[in-house]
Every structure is written in C-alpha cells, then in structure tokens.
C-alpha cells in the first residue's frame, strides 16, 4: 500500500521524502522490521521507540513515523512527524488493513468487572442466534469456531486489526471486544470504529497503573467521549459512574438497571445454585447462570442485542441456553456433597459480589470457606479491603498466594491480614502455598459446605519471580479431592 493512503485521517506536522512509496509492513518493534517497513517510534511506558530509529533503518525500514525528527535525515527515506505516534499508529493500522472495524459491527465492553463475561456471553448468544462472530477477550480470541490464545486484555492495535480483517474474511458480521483501561490509555483501540460501547461498573482496580481513581475513571470515560454520533453507548445507571460515562459522548445514550428506571430493566425473581428466574422488560425467563452480578451481565447482553435489532423474545431464548463463562462463578459438586465455586474475583467489589451471591443462596446451615489472595506488583491498597470482605462474609477465610510475581508472598499476605477486623481474627488462617490452602479448605469442609476458590478463575498458571508455573484451580481441586477421599 502507498504511504499517502496510510496517512488518511492522520494530522501530519511535517513530512520529508517520498509519500508515494510502497509500504510492506507496519512495525512499532524495531526487532521485527523487514525490508520496506514503516516503523512507528512510540514513546512507551518502559522504552522510547525513538531510540531505535537507527536500528529500524539498518534493518530495512524506509518510512519513519515519529514525534521527534532525527537530527540527520537520510534523503533516501521518508520521515513523517506527528503530534502523537501512539494515536497515529491506530489510524495507520486501520488504514493498512482496510478499516475492518467499519466492515462489521464492533461492540466494545468496558468496566472493572464483567468485561470478559459480557463479551463471551454476547459471542455465545449471537452464535445461538445463528450469526458468525468474533471474540476478543482476556480468556481467548475466537473467529467463529477457531480459537486463538489470548495474551493481553486488549491486544496491540496492529494485532486487533489483523484479527478483525480475518473475521471479515471469514464472513463474521459482529465482533465483541473486551476493552481494558490499559488498552484505552495506551491507544490500543485508536482508529477503531465501534458500533456499541457497553459499561458494566467501576470499582477499585488498576490503581498501580492509573495512580488515582479519578484518573482510572477518566480513562474509562475517554472510550465513550470518543464515540461518534452513529454509535450507541449503553451503561449501568445503578453504578454512580454510569451516567458519568454518558456526559460528553456524541453517541446515542441507552441505560440498563435493576434498581432505577432505565431503557432495559431487570428483576431477580428466584435464585439458587442451579440458576435464576429473571424478568427483563416484563418478560420472564430462566438461566443456568447465577448471582446478582450475572443479572447485570445478562441485562447488558440483552440491551446490546436489542439495540442491534434482534427481537427480545429470541434474545431471551438464546440467553436461556447459555453456559457459564470459564472461571466465572463456575460451580461443581463433589461426590462427597461439598460444593465448589471457582471465580476470577480479584478485586474487592468482585469478591464481595461472589460472596454476597452465595450468602443470598445458602441456608446458613452450610459453612462458606473462601480461599483467596492478591496479585504481586499490583495495587497494594485493595489488599486490606479484600481481607476485611473475605473474613466478614465467610465462615472461614484462607489467605494464600495468587500470582505473587516478584513480591514476597508472605508480605502480600500481611497486607491482606491488616484489613481483618478484630472480631474476625478467629475466622481466618494464612497458608502461602496455594495448593496447601485448597487442601486445608477441603479437609475442613463437611458435606453441604461451600468452598470458594477466588482470584485466578480461568488462569492455568501461577506467576512466581517472573516464571509461570502450571497451576489450575479446578485441576488442583479435583486432584486433591480424589486423593483425600480415598
């Protein structure tokens, strides 16, 4: 493709050299440069791509897009100066791949909790409705029935455009995408054309990256601020930040809620571990998903599908056949009568939602045992809060390791313990080894008791000192149960 075509919709400050030259590839990692590549020098959080311009040229880059022009310009090359390389990268990628996000209906879901669940449930609902779709989530990337392993919450913008191009080629009509605050902040969704943006909720998370809650809020809001007037924004107005997301958006505004008036209103009529009886906009239906947080997730799915023009009865029929999302309130019962719940809950709000949902269902004759921890090298301030929630809402809380990363697991546990209130001191114990912690929970449990193993959900590894060791909560539970029940 010619460079001049790639520069469409990109404000150029200065250009030097031939703008009609052919570009064979877009690259922002100088190590991946090939002959006739366009190299974008991006100022990242760890390294500045401008430092690698010379290396990129050596490897064959013939076009350089940058914020700061090099002192000595090679007359045989083309240099394009822009105000923000990171933003320019998004538009370059969209143009290079033929703007695939405009050739299908792209739906983005953001919020602290529920992004993965809603995106995955949408993909499954639309499959049930007979439509070929793509999914870009934390757990996996799917194009129809093809699965691609996911490595980041929001992939880089070149990868996103490659996936969307493949989806268009495969005949997909819709694409459902989990949009993280990191992805918004780092311009990984720049240049994408969203048909619908959905907001789940906003609670305490990622403050290791965003530093303040206000910055985190503004980052999420930016997703909605940048929508065009052809898009639809649908938010949870039971969350006090739901209306904030809508304040400056040009998009058509829609709302969903359980407690307040909204375009899409839901009621929880009955709930147990097997599922829920719900009422959405006056229509009753049954789902095998359970927990109040899943009522919100399904209501957003219902609202998005309705806005895309589907009949509400057929949407609810498709919802009623849904299975639970991998690692999200997954439940199973041992042959010894102990009930297990595996969930990804790794924020105070998510953990509280899971425990509240279980406490609403259980008769109180069963004990609730919670195994959980907090990730290392992440927000420290949520640790004591989670310690307080787990011990307050469980019969017994076992504090253990999550992904300690480069931190000392015992130091993380001490920070969690600091939030335990005196009256709950007798309700917890600490076991740094996650396998041993799960073993202790099984040993302590009696028939009908409920064991929640929280924090890792779908993950199949535990990261310790930069090394990912195989660890799957569900696998460990099954293995230990078989060993201990002999």
PDB file of C-alpha atoms in Angstrom, residues 51-350:
ATOM      1  CA  UNK A  51      15.899   5.405  20.480  1.00  0.00           C
ATOM      2  CA  UNK A  52      15.558   2.556  17.960  1.00  0.00           C
ATOM      3  CA  UNK A  53      15.038   4.545  14.747  1.00  0.00           C
ATOM      4  CA  UNK A  54      18.626   3.942  13.585  1.00  0.00           C
ATOM      5  CA  UNK A  55      18.279   0.207  14.250  1.00  0.00           C
ATOM      6  CA  UNK A  56      14.979   0.106  12.305  1.00  0.00           C
ATOM      7  CA  UNK A  57      16.606   1.843   9.319  1.00  0.00           C
ATOM      8  CA  UNK A  58      19.513  -0.615   9.399  1.00  0.00           C
ATOM      9  CA  UNK A  59      17.048  -3.494   9.150  1.00  0.00           C
ATOM     10  CA  UNK A  60      15.269  -2.069   6.113  1.00  0.00           C
ATOM     11  CA  UNK A  61      12.643   0.442   7.284  1.00  0.00           C
ATOM     12  CA  UNK A  62      12.102   3.043   4.546  1.00  0.00           C
ATOM     13  CA  UNK A  63       9.465   5.158   6.299  1.00  0.00           C
ATOM     14  CA  UNK A  64       9.717   6.545   9.824  1.00  0.00           C
ATOM     15  CA  UNK A  65       6.724   7.969  11.697  1.00  0.00           C
ATOM     16  CA  UNK A  66       7.788   9.834  14.831  1.00  0.00           C
ATOM     17  CA  UNK A  67       7.083  12.721  17.187  1.00  0.00           C
ATOM     18  CA  UNK A  68      10.689  13.993  17.183  1.00  0.00           C
ATOM     19  CA  UNK A  69      12.542  14.037  13.873  1.00  0.00           C
ATOM     20  CA  UNK A  70      16.150  12.725  13.942  1.00  0.00           C
ATOM     21  CA  UNK A  71      18.868  15.387  13.593  1.00  0.00           C
ATOM     22  CA  UNK A  72      20.228  13.864  10.366  1.00  0.00           C
ATOM     23  CA  UNK A  73      17.633  12.871   7.799  1.00  0.00           C
ATOM     24  CA  UNK A  74      18.522  10.285   5.146  1.00  0.00           C
ATOM     25  CA  UNK A  75      17.421  11.640   1.738  1.00  0.00           C
ATOM     26  CA  UNK A  76      16.547   8.124   0.563  1.00  0.00           C
ATOM     27  CA  UNK A  77      13.957   7.637   3.305  1.00  0.00           C
ATOM     28  CA  UNK A  78      10.626   9.218   4.226  1.00  0.00           C
ATOM     29  CA  UNK A  79      10.019  10.832   7.614  1.00  0.00           C
ATOM     30  CA  UNK A  80       6.563  11.739   8.896  1.00  0.00           C
ATOM     31  CA  UNK A  81       6.298  13.855  12.041  1.00  0.00           C
ATOM     32  CA  UNK A  82       3.092  13.611  14.074  1.00  0.00           C
ATOM     33  CA  UNK A  83       1.960  15.005  17.412  1.00  0.00           C
ATOM     34  CA  UNK A  84       1.247  11.588  18.962  1.00  0.00           C
ATOM     35  CA  UNK A  85       2.819   8.449  17.437  1.00  0.00           C
ATOM     36  CA  UNK A  86       0.718   6.145  19.582  1.00  0.00           C
ATOM     37  CA  UNK A  87      -2.540   7.605  18.240  1.00  0.00           C
ATOM     38  CA  UNK A  88      -1.176   7.727  14.693  1.00  0.00           C
ATOM     39  CA  UNK A  89      -0.347   4.006  14.962  1.00  0.00           C
ATOM     40  CA  UNK A  90      -4.032   3.171  15.437  1.00  0.00           C
ATOM     41  CA  UNK A  91      -5.114   5.005  12.297  1.00  0.00           C
ATOM     42  CA  UNK A  92      -2.160   3.649  10.288  1.00  0.00           C
ATOM     43  CA  UNK A  93      -3.102   0.102  11.319  1.00  0.00           C
ATOM     44  CA  UNK A  94      -6.781   0.607  10.437  1.00  0.00           C
ATOM     45  CA  UNK A  95      -5.881   2.094   7.052  1.00  0.00           C
ATOM     46  CA  UNK A  96      -3.261  -0.585   6.310  1.00  0.00           C
ATOM     47  CA  UNK A  97      -5.777  -3.386   6.881  1.00  0.00           C
ATOM     48  CA  UNK A  98      -8.612  -1.662   5.023  1.00  0.00           C
ATOM     49  CA  UNK A  99     -10.520  -0.430   8.100  1.00  0.00           C
ATOM     50  CA  UNK A 100     -12.020  -3.826   9.039  1.00  0.00           C
ATOM     51  CA  UNK A 101     -13.847  -2.403  12.083  1.00  0.00           C
ATOM     52  CA  UNK A 102     -16.080  -0.471   9.651  1.00  0.00           C
ATOM     53  CA  UNK A 103     -16.914  -3.655   7.717  1.00  0.00           C
ATOM     54  CA  UNK A 104     -18.537  -5.415  10.690  1.00  0.00           C
ATOM     55  CA  UNK A 105     -20.395  -4.342  13.803  1.00  0.00           C
ATOM     56  CA  UNK A 106     -17.777  -3.930  16.551  1.00  0.00           C
ATOM     57  CA  UNK A 107     -19.070  -3.946  20.130  1.00  0.00           C
ATOM     58  CA  UNK A 108     -16.733  -2.930  22.968  1.00  0.00           C
ATOM     59  CA  UNK A 109     -17.374  -3.706  26.640  1.00  0.00           C
ATOM     60  CA  UNK A 110     -15.524  -1.880  29.414  1.00  0.00           C
ATOM     61  CA  UNK A 111     -15.725  -1.613  33.211  1.00  0.00           C
ATOM     62  CA  UNK A 112     -13.914  -3.066  36.213  1.00  0.00           C
ATOM     63  CA  UNK A 113     -15.822  -6.336  36.486  1.00  0.00           C
ATOM     64  CA  UNK A 114     -17.847  -8.283  33.933  1.00  0.00           C
ATOM     65  CA  UNK A 115     -15.993  -7.322  30.718  1.00  0.00           C
ATOM     66  CA  UNK A 116     -14.925 -10.884  29.907  1.00  0.00           C
ATOM     67  CA  UNK A 117     -18.255 -12.397  30.916  1.00  0.00           C
ATOM     68  CA  UNK A 118     -20.352  -9.954  28.873  1.00  0.00           C
ATOM     69  CA  UNK A 119     -18.122 -10.191  25.781  1.00  0.00           C
ATOM     70  CA  UNK A 120     -18.138 -14.001  25.922  1.00  0.00           C
ATOM     71  CA  UNK A 121     -21.867 -14.215  26.621  1.00  0.00           C
ATOM     72  CA  UNK A 122     -22.555 -11.916  23.660  1.00  0.00           C
ATOM     73  CA  UNK A 123     -20.459 -14.163  21.414  1.00  0.00           C
ATOM     74  CA  UNK A 124     -22.378 -17.229  22.643  1.00  0.00           C
ATOM     75  CA  UNK A 125     -25.798 -15.540  22.321  1.00  0.00           C
ATOM     76  CA  UNK A 126     -25.106 -14.475  18.747  1.00  0.00           C
ATOM     77  CA  UNK A 127     -23.896 -17.972  17.932  1.00  0.00           C
ATOM     78  CA  UNK A 128     -27.202 -19.279  19.318  1.00  0.00           C
ATOM     79  CA  UNK A 129     -28.970 -16.699  17.131  1.00  0.00           C
ATOM     80  CA  UNK A 130     -27.163 -18.151  14.115  1.00  0.00           C
ATOM     81  CA  UNK A 131     -24.651 -15.374  13.467  1.00  0.00           C
ATOM     82  CA  UNK A 132     -20.938 -15.776  12.736  1.00  0.00           C
ATOM     83  CA  UNK A 133     -18.948 -13.548  15.108  1.00  0.00           C
ATOM     84  CA  UNK A 134     -15.509 -12.819  16.524  1.00  0.00           C
ATOM     85  CA  UNK A 135     -14.494 -12.523  20.187  1.00  0.00           C
ATOM     86  CA  UNK A 136     -11.502 -10.637  21.611  1.00  0.00           C
ATOM     87  CA  UNK A 137     -11.291 -11.301  25.364  1.00  0.00           C
ATOM     88  CA  UNK A 138      -8.807 -11.926  28.158  1.00  0.00           C
ATOM     89  CA  UNK A 139      -9.518 -15.643  28.086  1.00  0.00           C
ATOM     90  CA  UNK A 140      -9.462 -16.271  24.353  1.00  0.00           C
ATOM     91  CA  UNK A 141      -9.774 -14.811  20.894  1.00  0.00           C
ATOM     92  CA  UNK A 142     -12.257 -16.541  18.623  1.00  0.00           C
ATOM     93  CA  UNK A 143     -13.203 -16.203  14.979  1.00  0.00           C
ATOM     94  CA  UNK A 144     -16.264 -18.365  14.592  1.00  0.00           C
ATOM     95  CA  UNK A 145     -15.204 -21.776  15.907  1.00  0.00           C
ATOM     96  CA  UNK A 146     -11.465 -21.061  15.615  1.00  0.00           C
ATOM     97  CA  UNK A 147      -9.711 -20.305  18.913  1.00  0.00           C
ATOM     98  CA  UNK A 148      -6.566 -18.168  19.227  1.00  0.00           C
ATOM     99  CA  UNK A 149      -4.880 -17.978  22.690  1.00  0.00           C
ATOM    100  CA  UNK A 150      -5.135 -14.507  24.292  1.00  0.00           C
ATOM    101  CA  UNK A 151      -2.061 -12.864  25.877  1.00  0.00           C
ATOM    102  CA  UNK A 152      -3.279  -9.373  26.857  1.00  0.00           C
ATOM    103  CA  UNK A 153      -6.601  -7.888  27.991  1.00  0.00           C
ATOM    104  CA  UNK A 154      -6.523  -5.654  24.912  1.00  0.00           C
ATOM    105  CA  UNK A 155      -4.009  -6.680  22.193  1.00  0.00           C
ATOM    106  CA  UNK A 156      -1.943  -4.031  20.366  1.00  0.00           C
ATOM    107  CA  UNK A 157      -3.825  -2.153  17.645  1.00  0.00           C
ATOM    108  CA  UNK A 158      -1.984  -3.862  14.759  1.00  0.00           C
ATOM    109  CA  UNK A 159      -2.950  -7.302  16.122  1.00  0.00           C
ATOM    110  CA  UNK A 160      -6.555  -6.156  16.635  1.00  0.00           C
ATOM    111  CA  UNK A 161      -6.812  -5.034  13.019  1.00  0.00           C
ATOM    112  CA  UNK A 162      -5.264  -8.310  11.829  1.00  0.00           C
ATOM    113  CA  UNK A 163      -7.852 -10.274  13.835  1.00  0.00           C
ATOM    114  CA  UNK A 164     -10.744  -8.107  12.591  1.00  0.00           C
ATOM    115  CA  UNK A 165      -9.515  -8.483   8.995  1.00  0.00           C
ATOM    116  CA  UNK A 166      -9.507 -12.254   9.432  1.00  0.00           C
ATOM    117  CA  UNK A 167     -13.006 -12.019  10.925  1.00  0.00           C
ATOM    118  CA  UNK A 168     -14.242 -10.075   7.889  1.00  0.00           C
ATOM    119  CA  UNK A 169     -12.615 -12.620   5.540  1.00  0.00           C
ATOM    120  CA  UNK A 170     -14.303 -15.452   7.460  1.00  0.00           C
ATOM    121  CA  UNK A 171     -17.695 -13.791   6.990  1.00  0.00           C
ATOM    122  CA  UNK A 172     -18.223 -12.509  10.535  1.00  0.00           C
ATOM    123  CA  UNK A 173     -20.957  -9.922  10.948  1.00  0.00           C
ATOM    124  CA  UNK A 174     -20.198  -8.984  14.573  1.00  0.00           C
ATOM    125  CA  UNK A 175     -17.123  -8.688  16.797  1.00  0.00           C
ATOM    126  CA  UNK A 176     -17.297  -8.500  20.594  1.00  0.00           C
ATOM    127  CA  UNK A 177     -14.305  -6.983  22.327  1.00  0.00           C
ATOM    128  CA  UNK A 178     -13.218  -6.569  25.922  1.00  0.00           C
ATOM    129  CA  UNK A 179     -11.847  -3.019  26.277  1.00  0.00           C
ATOM    130  CA  UNK A 180      -9.458  -2.542  29.212  1.00  0.00           C
ATOM    131  CA  UNK A 181      -8.366   0.721  30.814  1.00  0.00           C
ATOM    132  CA  UNK A 182      -4.777  -0.134  29.829  1.00  0.00           C
ATOM    133  CA  UNK A 183      -5.916  -0.534  26.224  1.00  0.00           C
ATOM    134  CA  UNK A 184      -7.682   2.841  26.252  1.00  0.00           C
ATOM    135  CA  UNK A 185      -4.784   4.612  27.992  1.00  0.00           C
ATOM    136  CA  UNK A 186      -2.198   3.173  25.592  1.00  0.00           C
ATOM    137  CA  UNK A 187      -4.304   3.996  22.495  1.00  0.00           C
ATOM    138  CA  UNK A 188      -4.708   0.319  21.578  1.00  0.00           C
ATOM    139  CA  UNK A 189      -8.262   0.995  20.342  1.00  0.00           C
ATOM    140  CA  UNK A 190      -7.382   4.177  18.432  1.00  0.00           C
ATOM    141  CA  UNK A 191      -8.783   4.219  14.893  1.00  0.00           C
ATOM    142  CA  UNK A 192     -11.369   1.502  15.589  1.00  0.00           C
ATOM    143  CA  UNK A 193     -15.000   2.121  14.690  1.00  0.00           C
ATOM    144  CA  UNK A 194     -17.300   0.934  17.496  1.00  0.00           C
ATOM    145  CA  UNK A 195     -20.993   0.394  16.803  1.00  0.00           C
ATOM    146  CA  UNK A 196     -21.844  -0.058  20.501  1.00  0.00           C
ATOM    147  CA  UNK A 197     -19.916   0.626  23.720  1.00  0.00           C
ATOM    148  CA  UNK A 198     -21.142  -1.045  26.911  1.00  0.00           C
ATOM    149  CA  UNK A 199     -20.229  -0.097  30.503  1.00  0.00           C
ATOM    150  CA  UNK A 200     -20.521  -2.607  33.379  1.00  0.00           C
ATOM    151  CA  UNK A 201     -19.309  -0.841  36.554  1.00  0.00           C
ATOM    152  CA  UNK A 202     -16.340   0.967  38.039  1.00  0.00           C
ATOM    153  CA  UNK A 203     -14.677  -0.077  41.269  1.00  0.00           C
ATOM    154  CA  UNK A 204     -11.266  -0.212  42.920  1.00  0.00           C
ATOM    155  CA  UNK A 205      -8.721  -1.725  40.478  1.00  0.00           C
ATOM    156  CA  UNK A 206      -5.566  -0.982  38.465  1.00  0.00           C
ATOM    157  CA  UNK A 207      -4.532   1.910  40.722  1.00  0.00           C
ATOM    158  CA  UNK A 208      -0.950   0.618  40.469  1.00  0.00           C
ATOM    159  CA  UNK A 209      -1.139   1.810  36.852  1.00  0.00           C
ATOM    160  CA  UNK A 210      -3.590   4.736  36.946  1.00  0.00           C
ATOM    161  CA  UNK A 211      -2.403   6.040  40.365  1.00  0.00           C
ATOM    162  CA  UNK A 212      -5.767   7.614  41.305  1.00  0.00           C
ATOM    163  CA  UNK A 213      -9.390   6.536  40.980  1.00  0.00           C
ATOM    164  CA  UNK A 214     -10.149   9.807  39.173  1.00  0.00           C
ATOM    165  CA  UNK A 215      -7.550   9.018  36.501  1.00  0.00           C
ATOM    166  CA  UNK A 216      -8.976   5.486  36.163  1.00  0.00           C
ATOM    167  CA  UNK A 217     -12.489   6.965  35.765  1.00  0.00           C
ATOM    168  CA  UNK A 218     -11.343   9.491  33.142  1.00  0.00           C
ATOM    169  CA  UNK A 219      -9.585   6.742  31.170  1.00  0.00           C
ATOM    170  CA  UNK A 220     -12.762   4.633  31.011  1.00  0.00           C
ATOM    171  CA  UNK A 221     -14.811   7.728  30.134  1.00  0.00           C
ATOM    172  CA  UNK A 222     -12.489   8.501  27.213  1.00  0.00           C
ATOM    173  CA  UNK A 223     -13.807   5.395  25.451  1.00  0.00           C
ATOM    174  CA  UNK A 224     -17.305   6.946  25.429  1.00  0.00           C
ATOM    175  CA  UNK A 225     -16.117  10.510  24.782  1.00  0.00           C
ATOM    176  CA  UNK A 226     -14.503   9.396  21.521  1.00  0.00           C
ATOM    177  CA  UNK A 227     -17.535   7.585  20.077  1.00  0.00           C
ATOM    178  CA  UNK A 228     -19.131   9.169  17.017  1.00  0.00           C
ATOM    179  CA  UNK A 229     -22.786  10.133  16.634  1.00  0.00           C
ATOM    180  CA  UNK A 230     -23.589   6.884  14.788  1.00  0.00           C
ATOM    181  CA  UNK A 231     -22.576   4.770  17.800  1.00  0.00           C
ATOM    182  CA  UNK A 232     -24.658   3.664  20.788  1.00  0.00           C
ATOM    183  CA  UNK A 233     -23.466   3.948  24.411  1.00  0.00           C
ATOM    184  CA  UNK A 234     -25.231   1.734  26.951  1.00  0.00           C
ATOM    185  CA  UNK A 235     -24.344   1.998  30.639  1.00  0.00           C
ATOM    186  CA  UNK A 236     -25.292   0.600  34.024  1.00  0.00           C
ATOM    187  CA  UNK A 237     -27.048   3.500  35.771  1.00  0.00           C
ATOM    188  CA  UNK A 238     -27.232   1.624  39.085  1.00  0.00           C
ATOM    189  CA  UNK A 239     -23.498   2.358  39.213  1.00  0.00           C
ATOM    190  CA  UNK A 240     -22.941   6.019  40.125  1.00  0.00           C
ATOM    191  CA  UNK A 241     -20.340   6.264  37.329  1.00  0.00           C
ATOM    192  CA  UNK A 242     -22.747   5.012  34.657  1.00  0.00           C
ATOM    193  CA  UNK A 243     -24.152   8.467  33.917  1.00  0.00           C
ATOM    194  CA  UNK A 244     -20.651   9.979  34.074  1.00  0.00           C
ATOM    195  CA  UNK A 245     -19.688   7.829  31.072  1.00  0.00           C
ATOM    196  CA  UNK A 246     -22.517   9.407  29.077  1.00  0.00           C
ATOM    197  CA  UNK A 247     -21.820  13.064  29.907  1.00  0.00           C
ATOM    198  CA  UNK A 248     -19.798  14.100  26.833  1.00  0.00           C
ATOM    199  CA  UNK A 249     -20.492  11.323  24.372  1.00  0.00           C
ATOM    200  CA  UNK A 250     -21.881  12.055  20.900  1.00  0.00           C
ATOM    201  CA  UNK A 251     -23.322   8.529  20.804  1.00  0.00           C
ATOM    202  CA  UNK A 252     -26.985   7.652  21.277  1.00  0.00           C
ATOM    203  CA  UNK A 253     -27.485   7.083  25.033  1.00  0.00           C
ATOM    204  CA  UNK A 254     -29.072   3.960  26.488  1.00  0.00           C
ATOM    205  CA  UNK A 255     -29.236   2.606  30.059  1.00  0.00           C
ATOM    206  CA  UNK A 256     -29.828  -0.603  31.984  1.00  0.00           C
ATOM    207  CA  UNK A 257     -30.502  -1.181  35.706  1.00  0.00           C
ATOM    208  CA  UNK A 258     -32.111  -3.322  38.376  1.00  0.00           C
ATOM    209  CA  UNK A 259     -32.755  -0.598  40.959  1.00  0.00           C
ATOM    210  CA  UNK A 260     -33.597   2.506  38.905  1.00  0.00           C
ATOM    211  CA  UNK A 261     -35.582   3.487  35.818  1.00  0.00           C
ATOM    212  CA  UNK A 262     -33.770   2.519  32.633  1.00  0.00           C
ATOM    213  CA  UNK A 263     -34.297   1.556  28.994  1.00  0.00           C
ATOM    214  CA  UNK A 264     -33.536  -2.053  29.953  1.00  0.00           C
ATOM    215  CA  UNK A 265     -34.815  -3.018  33.381  1.00  0.00           C
ATOM    216  CA  UNK A 266     -34.270  -6.332  35.134  1.00  0.00           C
ATOM    217  CA  UNK A 267     -35.645  -8.136  38.187  1.00  0.00           C
ATOM    218  CA  UNK A 268     -34.250 -11.157  40.021  1.00  0.00           C
ATOM    219  CA  UNK A 269     -37.266 -13.316  40.914  1.00  0.00           C
ATOM    220  CA  UNK A 270     -35.657 -16.558  42.168  1.00  0.00           C
ATOM    221  CA  UNK A 271     -32.081 -17.746  42.626  1.00  0.00           C
ATOM    222  CA  UNK A 272     -30.240 -20.921  43.652  1.00  0.00           C
ATOM    223  CA  UNK A 273     -27.012 -22.675  42.674  1.00  0.00           C
ATOM    224  CA  UNK A 274     -28.686 -24.148  39.598  1.00  0.00           C
ATOM    225  CA  UNK A 275     -29.687 -20.791  38.120  1.00  0.00           C
ATOM    226  CA  UNK A 276     -32.070 -17.847  38.255  1.00  0.00           C
ATOM    227  CA  UNK A 277     -35.589 -16.851  37.239  1.00  0.00           C
ATOM    228  CA  UNK A 278     -35.374 -13.337  35.803  1.00  0.00           C
ATOM    229  CA  UNK A 279     -37.657 -10.684  34.340  1.00  0.00           C
ATOM    230  CA  UNK A 280     -36.244  -8.355  31.661  1.00  0.00           C
ATOM    231  CA  UNK A 281     -38.542  -5.602  30.377  1.00  0.00           C
ATOM    232  CA  UNK A 282     -41.614  -7.539  31.541  1.00  0.00           C
ATOM    233  CA  UNK A 283     -40.541 -10.915  30.103  1.00  0.00           C
ATOM    234  CA  UNK A 284     -39.731 -13.870  32.399  1.00  0.00           C
ATOM    235  CA  UNK A 285     -37.084 -16.497  31.609  1.00  0.00           C
ATOM    236  CA  UNK A 286     -34.742 -18.983  33.301  1.00  0.00           C
ATOM    237  CA  UNK A 287     -30.931 -19.062  33.076  1.00  0.00           C
ATOM    238  CA  UNK A 288     -28.399 -21.531  34.464  1.00  0.00           C
ATOM    239  CA  UNK A 289     -26.118 -18.591  35.358  1.00  0.00           C
ATOM    240  CA  UNK A 290     -26.432 -17.448  38.946  1.00  0.00           C
ATOM    241  CA  UNK A 291     -25.536 -14.481  41.185  1.00  0.00           C
ATOM    242  CA  UNK A 292     -26.783 -10.883  41.101  1.00  0.00           C
ATOM    243  CA  UNK A 293     -23.693  -9.725  39.185  1.00  0.00           C
ATOM    244  CA  UNK A 294     -24.720 -12.087  36.396  1.00  0.00           C
ATOM    245  CA  UNK A 295     -28.142 -10.433  36.266  1.00  0.00           C
ATOM    246  CA  UNK A 296     -26.340  -7.201  35.337  1.00  0.00           C
ATOM    247  CA  UNK A 297     -24.129  -9.029  32.828  1.00  0.00           C
ATOM    248  CA  UNK A 298     -27.113 -10.660  31.118  1.00  0.00           C
ATOM    249  CA  UNK A 299     -29.089  -7.409  31.151  1.00  0.00           C
ATOM    250  CA  UNK A 300     -26.265  -5.673  29.271  1.00  0.00           C
ATOM    251  CA  UNK A 301     -26.187  -8.569  26.784  1.00  0.00           C
ATOM    252  CA  UNK A 302     -29.955  -8.210  26.382  1.00  0.00           C
ATOM    253  CA  UNK A 303     -29.673  -4.434  25.866  1.00  0.00           C
ATOM    254  CA  UNK A 304     -26.875  -4.686  23.292  1.00  0.00           C
ATOM    255  CA  UNK A 305     -28.638  -7.410  21.294  1.00  0.00           C
ATOM    256  CA  UNK A 306     -31.871  -5.360  21.370  1.00  0.00           C
ATOM    257  CA  UNK A 307     -30.039  -2.262  20.104  1.00  0.00           C
ATOM    258  CA  UNK A 308     -28.654  -4.359  17.255  1.00  0.00           C
ATOM    259  CA  UNK A 309     -32.219  -5.004  16.127  1.00  0.00           C
ATOM    260  CA  UNK A 310     -32.994  -8.501  17.403  1.00  0.00           C
ATOM    261  CA  UNK A 311     -36.430  -9.423  18.770  1.00  0.00           C
ATOM    262  CA  UNK A 312     -36.436  -9.535  22.569  1.00  0.00           C
ATOM    263  CA  UNK A 313     -38.144 -12.936  22.753  1.00  0.00           C
ATOM    264  CA  UNK A 314     -35.497 -14.564  20.542  1.00  0.00           C
ATOM    265  CA  UNK A 315     -32.710 -12.872  22.555  1.00  0.00           C
ATOM    266  CA  UNK A 316     -34.096 -14.272  25.824  1.00  0.00           C
ATOM    267  CA  UNK A 317     -34.488 -17.718  24.278  1.00  0.00           C
ATOM    268  CA  UNK A 318     -30.809 -17.590  23.228  1.00  0.00           C
ATOM    269  CA  UNK A 319     -29.784 -16.348  26.702  1.00  0.00           C
ATOM    270  CA  UNK A 320     -31.677 -19.166  28.411  1.00  0.00           C
ATOM    271  CA  UNK A 321     -29.434 -21.769  26.740  1.00  0.00           C
ATOM    272  CA  UNK A 322     -26.144 -20.096  27.804  1.00  0.00           C
ATOM    273  CA  UNK A 323     -23.488 -21.915  29.796  1.00  0.00           C
ATOM    274  CA  UNK A 324     -21.264 -20.283  32.415  1.00  0.00           C
ATOM    275  CA  UNK A 325     -18.116 -18.486  31.302  1.00  0.00           C
ATOM    276  CA  UNK A 326     -14.834 -20.303  32.045  1.00  0.00           C
ATOM    277  CA  UNK A 327     -13.580 -19.306  35.503  1.00  0.00           C
ATOM    278  CA  UNK A 328     -16.539 -17.027  36.249  1.00  0.00           C
ATOM    279  CA  UNK A 329     -18.695 -18.412  39.082  1.00  0.00           C
ATOM    280  CA  UNK A 330     -18.098 -21.933  37.837  1.00  0.00           C
ATOM    281  CA  UNK A 331     -19.742 -24.386  40.194  1.00  0.00           C
ATOM    282  CA  UNK A 332     -19.437 -28.118  40.694  1.00  0.00           C
ATOM    283  CA  UNK A 333     -20.344 -30.547  43.462  1.00  0.00           C
ATOM    284  CA  UNK A 334     -18.071 -33.305  44.714  1.00  0.00           C
ATOM    285  CA  UNK A 335     -19.422 -36.795  45.255  1.00  0.00           C
ATOM    286  CA  UNK A 336     -18.919 -36.107  48.957  1.00  0.00           C
ATOM    287  CA  UNK A 337     -21.516 -33.332  48.829  1.00  0.00           C
ATOM    288  CA  UNK A 338     -19.124 -30.355  49.049  1.00  0.00           C
ATOM    289  CA  UNK A 339     -19.985 -27.515  46.715  1.00  0.00           C
ATOM    290  CA  UNK A 340     -17.105 -25.719  44.922  1.00  0.00           C
ATOM    291  CA  UNK A 341     -17.157 -22.290  43.273  1.00  0.00           C
ATOM    292  CA  UNK A 342     -14.179 -21.155  41.162  1.00  0.00           C
ATOM    293  CA  UNK A 343     -14.156 -17.468  40.247  1.00  0.00           C
ATOM    294  CA  UNK A 344     -11.740 -14.899  38.820  1.00  0.00           C
ATOM    295  CA  UNK A 345     -12.724 -12.339  41.501  1.00  0.00           C
ATOM    296  CA  UNK A 346      -9.523 -10.409  42.247  1.00  0.00           C
ATOM    297  CA  UNK A 347     -10.905  -7.001  43.263  1.00  0.00           C
ATOM    298  CA  UNK A 348     -12.773  -6.069  46.462  1.00  0.00           C
ATOM    299  CA  UNK A 349     -16.016  -5.470  44.576  1.00  0.00           C
ATOM    300  CA  UNK A 350     -15.814  -8.728  42.597  1.00  0.00           C
TER     301      UNK A 350
END
